[in-house]
mmCIF file of C-alpha atoms and ligand atoms in Angstrom:
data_model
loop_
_atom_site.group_PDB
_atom_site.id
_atom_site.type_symbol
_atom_site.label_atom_id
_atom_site.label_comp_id
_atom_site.label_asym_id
_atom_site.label_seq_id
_atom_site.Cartn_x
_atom_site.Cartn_y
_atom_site.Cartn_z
ATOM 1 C CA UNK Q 1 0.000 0.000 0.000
ATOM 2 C CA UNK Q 2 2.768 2.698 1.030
ATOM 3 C CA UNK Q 3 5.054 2.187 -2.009
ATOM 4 C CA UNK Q 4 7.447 5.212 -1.375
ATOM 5 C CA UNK Q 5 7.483 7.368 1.383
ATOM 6 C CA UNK Q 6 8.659 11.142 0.192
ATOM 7 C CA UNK Q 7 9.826 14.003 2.660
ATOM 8 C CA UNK Q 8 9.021 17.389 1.835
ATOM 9 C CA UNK Q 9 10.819 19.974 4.085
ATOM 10 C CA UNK Q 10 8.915 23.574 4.625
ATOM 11 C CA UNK Q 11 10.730 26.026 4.022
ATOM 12 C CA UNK Q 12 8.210 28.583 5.486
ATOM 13 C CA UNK Q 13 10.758 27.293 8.523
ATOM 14 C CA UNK Q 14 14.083 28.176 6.486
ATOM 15 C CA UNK Q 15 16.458 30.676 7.095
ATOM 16 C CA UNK Q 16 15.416 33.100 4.327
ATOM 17 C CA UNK Q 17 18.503 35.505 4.202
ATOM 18 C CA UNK Q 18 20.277 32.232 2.755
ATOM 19 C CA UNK Q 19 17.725 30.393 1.609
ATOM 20 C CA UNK Q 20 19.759 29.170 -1.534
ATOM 21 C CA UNK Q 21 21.714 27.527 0.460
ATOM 22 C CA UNK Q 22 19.229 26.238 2.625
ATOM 23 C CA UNK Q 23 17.799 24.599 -0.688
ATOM 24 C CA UNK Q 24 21.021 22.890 -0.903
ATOM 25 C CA UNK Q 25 21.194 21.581 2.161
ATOM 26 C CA UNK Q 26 17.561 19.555 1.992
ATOM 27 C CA UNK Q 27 18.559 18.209 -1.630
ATOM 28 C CA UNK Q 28 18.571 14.778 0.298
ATOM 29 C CA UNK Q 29 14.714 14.921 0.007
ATOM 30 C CA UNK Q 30 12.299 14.225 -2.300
ATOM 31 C CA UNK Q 31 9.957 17.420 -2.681
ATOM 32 C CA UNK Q 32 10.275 20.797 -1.591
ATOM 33 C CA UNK Q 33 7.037 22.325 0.054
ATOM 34 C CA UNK Q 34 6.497 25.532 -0.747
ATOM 35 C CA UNK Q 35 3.363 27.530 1.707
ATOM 36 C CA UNK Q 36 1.489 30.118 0.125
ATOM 37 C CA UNK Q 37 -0.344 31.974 2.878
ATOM 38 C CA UNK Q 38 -2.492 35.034 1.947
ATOM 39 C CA UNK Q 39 -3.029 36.790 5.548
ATOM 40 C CA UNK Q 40 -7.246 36.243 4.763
ATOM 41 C CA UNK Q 41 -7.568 32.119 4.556
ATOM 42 C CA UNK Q 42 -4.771 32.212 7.006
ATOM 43 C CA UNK Q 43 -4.091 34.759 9.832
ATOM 44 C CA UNK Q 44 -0.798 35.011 7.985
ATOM 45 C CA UNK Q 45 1.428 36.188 5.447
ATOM 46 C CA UNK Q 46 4.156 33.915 3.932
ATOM 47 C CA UNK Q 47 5.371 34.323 0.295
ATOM 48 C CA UNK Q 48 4.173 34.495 -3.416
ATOM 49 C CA UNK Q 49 4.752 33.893 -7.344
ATOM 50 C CA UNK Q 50 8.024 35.528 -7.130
ATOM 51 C CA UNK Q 51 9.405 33.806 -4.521
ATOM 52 C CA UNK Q 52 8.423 30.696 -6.295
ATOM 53 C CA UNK Q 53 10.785 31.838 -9.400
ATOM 54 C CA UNK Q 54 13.598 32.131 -7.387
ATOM 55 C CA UNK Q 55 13.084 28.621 -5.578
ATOM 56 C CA UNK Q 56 12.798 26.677 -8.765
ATOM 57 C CA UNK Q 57 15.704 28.340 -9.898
ATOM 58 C CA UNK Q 58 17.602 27.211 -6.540
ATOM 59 C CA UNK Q 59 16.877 23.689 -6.510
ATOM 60 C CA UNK Q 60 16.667 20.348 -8.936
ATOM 61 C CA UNK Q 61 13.765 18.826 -6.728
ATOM 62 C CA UNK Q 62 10.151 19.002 -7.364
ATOM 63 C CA UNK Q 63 8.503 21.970 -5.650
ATOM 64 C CA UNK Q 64 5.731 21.385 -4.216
ATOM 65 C CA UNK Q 65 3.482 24.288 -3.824
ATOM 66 C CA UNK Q 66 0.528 24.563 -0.697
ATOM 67 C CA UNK Q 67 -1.726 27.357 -1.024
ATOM 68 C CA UNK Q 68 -3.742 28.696 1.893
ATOM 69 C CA UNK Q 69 -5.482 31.129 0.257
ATOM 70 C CA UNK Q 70 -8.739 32.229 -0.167
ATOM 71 C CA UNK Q 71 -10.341 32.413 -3.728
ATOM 72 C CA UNK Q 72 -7.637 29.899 -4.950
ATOM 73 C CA UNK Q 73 -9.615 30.168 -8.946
ATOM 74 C CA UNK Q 74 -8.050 33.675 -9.536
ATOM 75 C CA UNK Q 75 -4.171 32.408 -8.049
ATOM 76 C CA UNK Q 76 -3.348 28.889 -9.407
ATOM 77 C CA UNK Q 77 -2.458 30.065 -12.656
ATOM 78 C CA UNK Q 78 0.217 32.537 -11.768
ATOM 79 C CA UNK Q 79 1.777 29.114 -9.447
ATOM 80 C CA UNK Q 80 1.138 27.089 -12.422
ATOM 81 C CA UNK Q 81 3.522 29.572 -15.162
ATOM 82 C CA UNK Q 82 6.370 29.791 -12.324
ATOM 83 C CA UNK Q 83 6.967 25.997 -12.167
ATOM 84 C CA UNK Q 84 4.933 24.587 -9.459
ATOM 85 C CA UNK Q 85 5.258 20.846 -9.908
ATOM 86 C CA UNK Q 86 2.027 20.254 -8.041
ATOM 87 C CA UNK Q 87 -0.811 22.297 -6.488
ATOM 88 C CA UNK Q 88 -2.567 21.548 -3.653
ATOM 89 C CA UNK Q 89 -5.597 23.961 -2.629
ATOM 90 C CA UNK Q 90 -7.875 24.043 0.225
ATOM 91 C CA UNK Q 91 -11.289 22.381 -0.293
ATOM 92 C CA UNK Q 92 -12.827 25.175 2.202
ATOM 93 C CA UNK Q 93 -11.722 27.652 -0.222
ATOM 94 C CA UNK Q 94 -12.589 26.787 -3.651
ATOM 95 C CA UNK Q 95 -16.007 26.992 -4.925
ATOM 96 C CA UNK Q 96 -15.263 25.078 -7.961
ATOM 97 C CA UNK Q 97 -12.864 22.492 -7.069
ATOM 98 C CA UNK Q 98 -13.194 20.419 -9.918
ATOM 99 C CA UNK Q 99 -12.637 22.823 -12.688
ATOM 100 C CA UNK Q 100 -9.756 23.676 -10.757
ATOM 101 C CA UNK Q 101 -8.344 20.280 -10.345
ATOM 102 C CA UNK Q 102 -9.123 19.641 -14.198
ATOM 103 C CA UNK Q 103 -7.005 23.574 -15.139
ATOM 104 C CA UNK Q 104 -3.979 21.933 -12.729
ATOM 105 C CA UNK Q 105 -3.813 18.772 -14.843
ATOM 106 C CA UNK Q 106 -4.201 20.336 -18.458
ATOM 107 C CA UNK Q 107 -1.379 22.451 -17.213
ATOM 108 C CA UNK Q 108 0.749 19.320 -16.778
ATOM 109 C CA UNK Q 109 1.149 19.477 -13.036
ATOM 110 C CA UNK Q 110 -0.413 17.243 -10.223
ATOM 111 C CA UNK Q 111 -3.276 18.344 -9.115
ATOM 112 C CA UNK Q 112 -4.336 17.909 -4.762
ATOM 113 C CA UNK Q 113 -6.640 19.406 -1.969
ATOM 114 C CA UNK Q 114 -6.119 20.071 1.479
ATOM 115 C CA UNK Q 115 -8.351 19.215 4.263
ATOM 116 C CA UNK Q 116 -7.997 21.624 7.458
ATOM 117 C CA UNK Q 117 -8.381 19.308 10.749
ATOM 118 C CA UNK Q 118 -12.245 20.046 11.173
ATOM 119 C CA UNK Q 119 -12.976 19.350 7.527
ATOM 120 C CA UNK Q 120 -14.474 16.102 6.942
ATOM 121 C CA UNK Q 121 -13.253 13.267 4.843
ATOM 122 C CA UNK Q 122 -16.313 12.631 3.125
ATOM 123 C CA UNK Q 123 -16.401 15.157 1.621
ATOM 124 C CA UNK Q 124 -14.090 14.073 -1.381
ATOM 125 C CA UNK Q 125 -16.047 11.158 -1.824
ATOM 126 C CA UNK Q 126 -17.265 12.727 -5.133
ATOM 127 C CA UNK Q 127 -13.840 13.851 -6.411
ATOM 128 C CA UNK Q 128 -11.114 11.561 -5.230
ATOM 129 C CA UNK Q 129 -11.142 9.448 -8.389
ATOM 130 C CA UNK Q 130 -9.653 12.741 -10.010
ATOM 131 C CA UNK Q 131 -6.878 13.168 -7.214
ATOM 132 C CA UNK Q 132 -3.043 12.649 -7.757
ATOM 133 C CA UNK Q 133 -2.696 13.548 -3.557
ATOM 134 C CA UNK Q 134 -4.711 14.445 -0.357
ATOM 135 C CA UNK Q 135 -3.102 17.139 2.281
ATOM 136 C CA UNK Q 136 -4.429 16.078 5.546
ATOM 137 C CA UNK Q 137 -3.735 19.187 7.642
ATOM 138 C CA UNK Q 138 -2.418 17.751 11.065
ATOM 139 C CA UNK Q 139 -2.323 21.137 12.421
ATOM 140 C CA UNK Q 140 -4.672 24.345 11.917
ATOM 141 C CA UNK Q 141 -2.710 25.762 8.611
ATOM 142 C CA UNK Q 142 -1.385 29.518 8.918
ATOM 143 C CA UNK Q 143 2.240 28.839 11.313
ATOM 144 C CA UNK Q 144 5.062 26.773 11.907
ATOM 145 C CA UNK Q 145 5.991 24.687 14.652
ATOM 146 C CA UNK Q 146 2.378 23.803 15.988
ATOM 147 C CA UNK Q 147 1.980 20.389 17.741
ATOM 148 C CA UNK Q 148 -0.071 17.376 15.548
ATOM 149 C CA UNK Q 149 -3.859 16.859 16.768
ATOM 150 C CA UNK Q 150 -4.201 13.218 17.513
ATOM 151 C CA UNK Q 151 -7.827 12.988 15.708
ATOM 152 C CA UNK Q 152 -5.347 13.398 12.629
ATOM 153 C CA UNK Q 153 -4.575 9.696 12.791
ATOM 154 C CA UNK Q 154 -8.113 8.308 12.768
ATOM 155 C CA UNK Q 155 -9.080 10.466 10.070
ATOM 156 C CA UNK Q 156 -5.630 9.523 7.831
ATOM 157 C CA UNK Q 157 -7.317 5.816 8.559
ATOM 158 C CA UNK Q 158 -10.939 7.007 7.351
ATOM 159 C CA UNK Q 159 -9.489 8.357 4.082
ATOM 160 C CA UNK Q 160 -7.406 5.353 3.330
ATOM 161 C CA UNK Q 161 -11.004 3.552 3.636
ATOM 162 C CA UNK Q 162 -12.457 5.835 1.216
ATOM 163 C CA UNK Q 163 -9.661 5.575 -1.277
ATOM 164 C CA UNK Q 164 -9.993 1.740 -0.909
ATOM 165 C CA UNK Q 165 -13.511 1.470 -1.482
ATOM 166 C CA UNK Q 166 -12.748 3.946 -4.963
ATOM 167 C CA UNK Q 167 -9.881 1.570 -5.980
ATOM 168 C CA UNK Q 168 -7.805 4.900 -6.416
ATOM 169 C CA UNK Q 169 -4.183 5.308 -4.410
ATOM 170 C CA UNK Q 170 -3.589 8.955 -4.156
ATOM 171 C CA UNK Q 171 -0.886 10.344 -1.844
ATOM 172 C CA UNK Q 172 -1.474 11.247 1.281
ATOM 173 C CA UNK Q 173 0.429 14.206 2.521
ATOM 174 C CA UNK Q 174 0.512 15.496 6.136
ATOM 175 C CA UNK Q 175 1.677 18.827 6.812
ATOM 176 C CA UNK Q 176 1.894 20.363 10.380
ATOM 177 C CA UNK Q 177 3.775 19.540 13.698
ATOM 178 C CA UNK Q 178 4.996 16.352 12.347
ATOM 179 C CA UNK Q 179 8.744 15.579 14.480
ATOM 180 C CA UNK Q 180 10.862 12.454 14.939
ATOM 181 C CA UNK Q 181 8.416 11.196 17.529
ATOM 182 C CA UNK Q 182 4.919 10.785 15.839
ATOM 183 C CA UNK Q 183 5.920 10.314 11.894
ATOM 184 C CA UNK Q 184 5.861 6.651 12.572
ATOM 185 C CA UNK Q 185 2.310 6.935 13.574
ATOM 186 C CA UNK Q 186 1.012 8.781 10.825
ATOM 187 C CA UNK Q 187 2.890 6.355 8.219
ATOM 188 C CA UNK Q 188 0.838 3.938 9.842
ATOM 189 C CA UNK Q 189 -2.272 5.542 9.402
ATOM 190 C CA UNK Q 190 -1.876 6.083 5.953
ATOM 191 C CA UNK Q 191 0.214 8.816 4.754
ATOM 192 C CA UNK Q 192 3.283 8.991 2.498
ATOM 193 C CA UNK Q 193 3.965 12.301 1.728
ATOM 194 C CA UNK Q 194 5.811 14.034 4.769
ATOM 195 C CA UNK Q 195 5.971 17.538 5.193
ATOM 196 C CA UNK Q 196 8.009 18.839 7.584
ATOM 197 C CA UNK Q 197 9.382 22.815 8.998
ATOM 198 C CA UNK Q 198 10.741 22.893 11.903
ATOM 199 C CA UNK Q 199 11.971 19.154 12.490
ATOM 200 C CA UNK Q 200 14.073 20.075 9.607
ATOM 201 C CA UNK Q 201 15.284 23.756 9.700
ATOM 202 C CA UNK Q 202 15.609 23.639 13.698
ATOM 203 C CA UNK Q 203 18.112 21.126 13.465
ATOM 204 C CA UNK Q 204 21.472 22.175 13.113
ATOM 205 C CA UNK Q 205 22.014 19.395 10.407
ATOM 206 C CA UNK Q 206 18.905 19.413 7.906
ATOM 207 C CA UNK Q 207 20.327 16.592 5.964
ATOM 208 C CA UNK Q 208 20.690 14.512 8.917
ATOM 209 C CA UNK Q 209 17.089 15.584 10.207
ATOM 210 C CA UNK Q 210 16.044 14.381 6.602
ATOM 211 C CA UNK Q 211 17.584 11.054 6.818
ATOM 212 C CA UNK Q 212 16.188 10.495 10.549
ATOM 213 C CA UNK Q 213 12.711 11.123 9.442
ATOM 214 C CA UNK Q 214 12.934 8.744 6.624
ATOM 215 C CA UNK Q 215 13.883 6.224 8.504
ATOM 216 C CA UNK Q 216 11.065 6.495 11.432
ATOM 217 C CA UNK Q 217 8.679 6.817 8.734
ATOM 218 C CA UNK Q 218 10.125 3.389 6.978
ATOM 219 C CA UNK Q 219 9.161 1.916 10.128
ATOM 220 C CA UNK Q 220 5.758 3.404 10.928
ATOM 221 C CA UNK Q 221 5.121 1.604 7.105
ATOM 222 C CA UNK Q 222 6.192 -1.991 7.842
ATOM 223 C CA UNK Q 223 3.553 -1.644 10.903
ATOM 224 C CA UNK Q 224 -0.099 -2.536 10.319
ATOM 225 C CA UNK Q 225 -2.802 0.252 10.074
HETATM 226 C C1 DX5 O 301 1.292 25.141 8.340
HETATM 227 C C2 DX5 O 301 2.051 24.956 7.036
HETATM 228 C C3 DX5 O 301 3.118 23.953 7.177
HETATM 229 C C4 DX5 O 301 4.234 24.339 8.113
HETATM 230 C C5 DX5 O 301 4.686 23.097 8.808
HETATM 231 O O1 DX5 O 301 0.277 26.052 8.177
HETATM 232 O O2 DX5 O 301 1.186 24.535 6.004
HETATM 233 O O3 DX5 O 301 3.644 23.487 5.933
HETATM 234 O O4 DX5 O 301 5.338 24.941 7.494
HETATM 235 O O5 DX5 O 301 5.580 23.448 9.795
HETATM 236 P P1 DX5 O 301 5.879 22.497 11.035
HETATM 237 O O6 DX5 O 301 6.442 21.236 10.480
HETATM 238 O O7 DX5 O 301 6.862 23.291 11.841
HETATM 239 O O8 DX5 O 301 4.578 22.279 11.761
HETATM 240 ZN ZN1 ZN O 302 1.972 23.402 4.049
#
């Protein structure tokens, strides 16, 4: 079920006065996960298109792009010309979530909704045939360094049930106060796509924070759900 387990550092938790090399120091991992936070979906304000430029030019990895935004219809484009490699946008804020997941995948790139913690599973029963990933949000989305609510787990279990019953196998990305200590757990419960700020860019050595959280994950997969 969990072929391959990817780890996506934040860097909304990089040092951005170096952030090239930052970039160079997570090349280790898989994806890089890029937060787009608008200050109105989110009671924050991270970074843009622009910013998105720079990173692609920065790194060889796939960057991949979270946008907590509200009215995501009038932004994915702009992610879509810099480079984004996938685009994941919240179902609270869309309105027309499946002409947006259709625009993402004419575009060529991967196409994914988020889920904030109080936002039911069920409610991509009618749309997860069309999904290349799920973001489970683990934490309420707008900072870094929040701790993981535990519901998170039995909910990662309820949407590996729904995927089953669809036959489909989309990712499942987590995404908030995931640390050495719990990313066994949520392996378990279904997810494969790791996303993780400050476990990463609080350590002093990101690569070896990388290659720590691979490995607890490889053994939260060999355990049963
Ligand atoms: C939270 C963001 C996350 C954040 C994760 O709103 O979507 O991607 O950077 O940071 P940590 O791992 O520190 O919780
Ligand atoms: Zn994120």
């Amino acid at each position: 079920m969990n072929e391959s387990i990817l780890i996506a550092p934040s860097i909304l938790g990089a040092d951005y006065t170096r952030l090239a090399d930052e970039l160079a120091q997570i090349e280790t991992a898989d994806l890089v996960h890029f937060d787009v936070m608008d200050g109105h979906f989110v009671p924050n304000i991270s970074f843009g298109v622009d910013l998105l430029r720079a990173v692609k030019a920065s790194t060889a990895l796939p960057v991949d792009v979270h946008l907590m935004v509200s009215n995501p219809e009038v932004q994915v484009e702009k992610y879509l010309d810099a480079g984004a490699d996938s685009l994941t946008f919240h179902y609270e804020a869309a309105t027309h979530a499946n002409r947006l997941v259709s625009l993402i995948h004419d575009r060529g790139a991967k196409a994914a909704i988020a889920l904030n913690p109080a936002t039911p599973v069920c409610l991509l029963e009618p749309i997860i045939d069309d999904l290349d990933m799920v973001l489970v949000m683990t934490v309420n989305p707008g900072f870094g360094g929040q701790r993981l609510i535990e519901s998170s787990l039995k909910k990662l279990r309820r949407l590996r049930r729904l995927c089953d019953e669809h036959g489909v196998n989309p990712r499942i990305e987590v995404d908030g106060g995931i640390v050495m200590g719990n990313v066994a757990n949520v392996v378990a419960s279904g997810a494969n796509v790791i996303v993780a700020g400050s476990s990463v860019f609080s350590a002093a050595d990101r690569a070896r924070a990388i290659q720590e959280l691979r490995r607890n994950a490889k053994r939260g997969a060999s355990k049963p759900l």
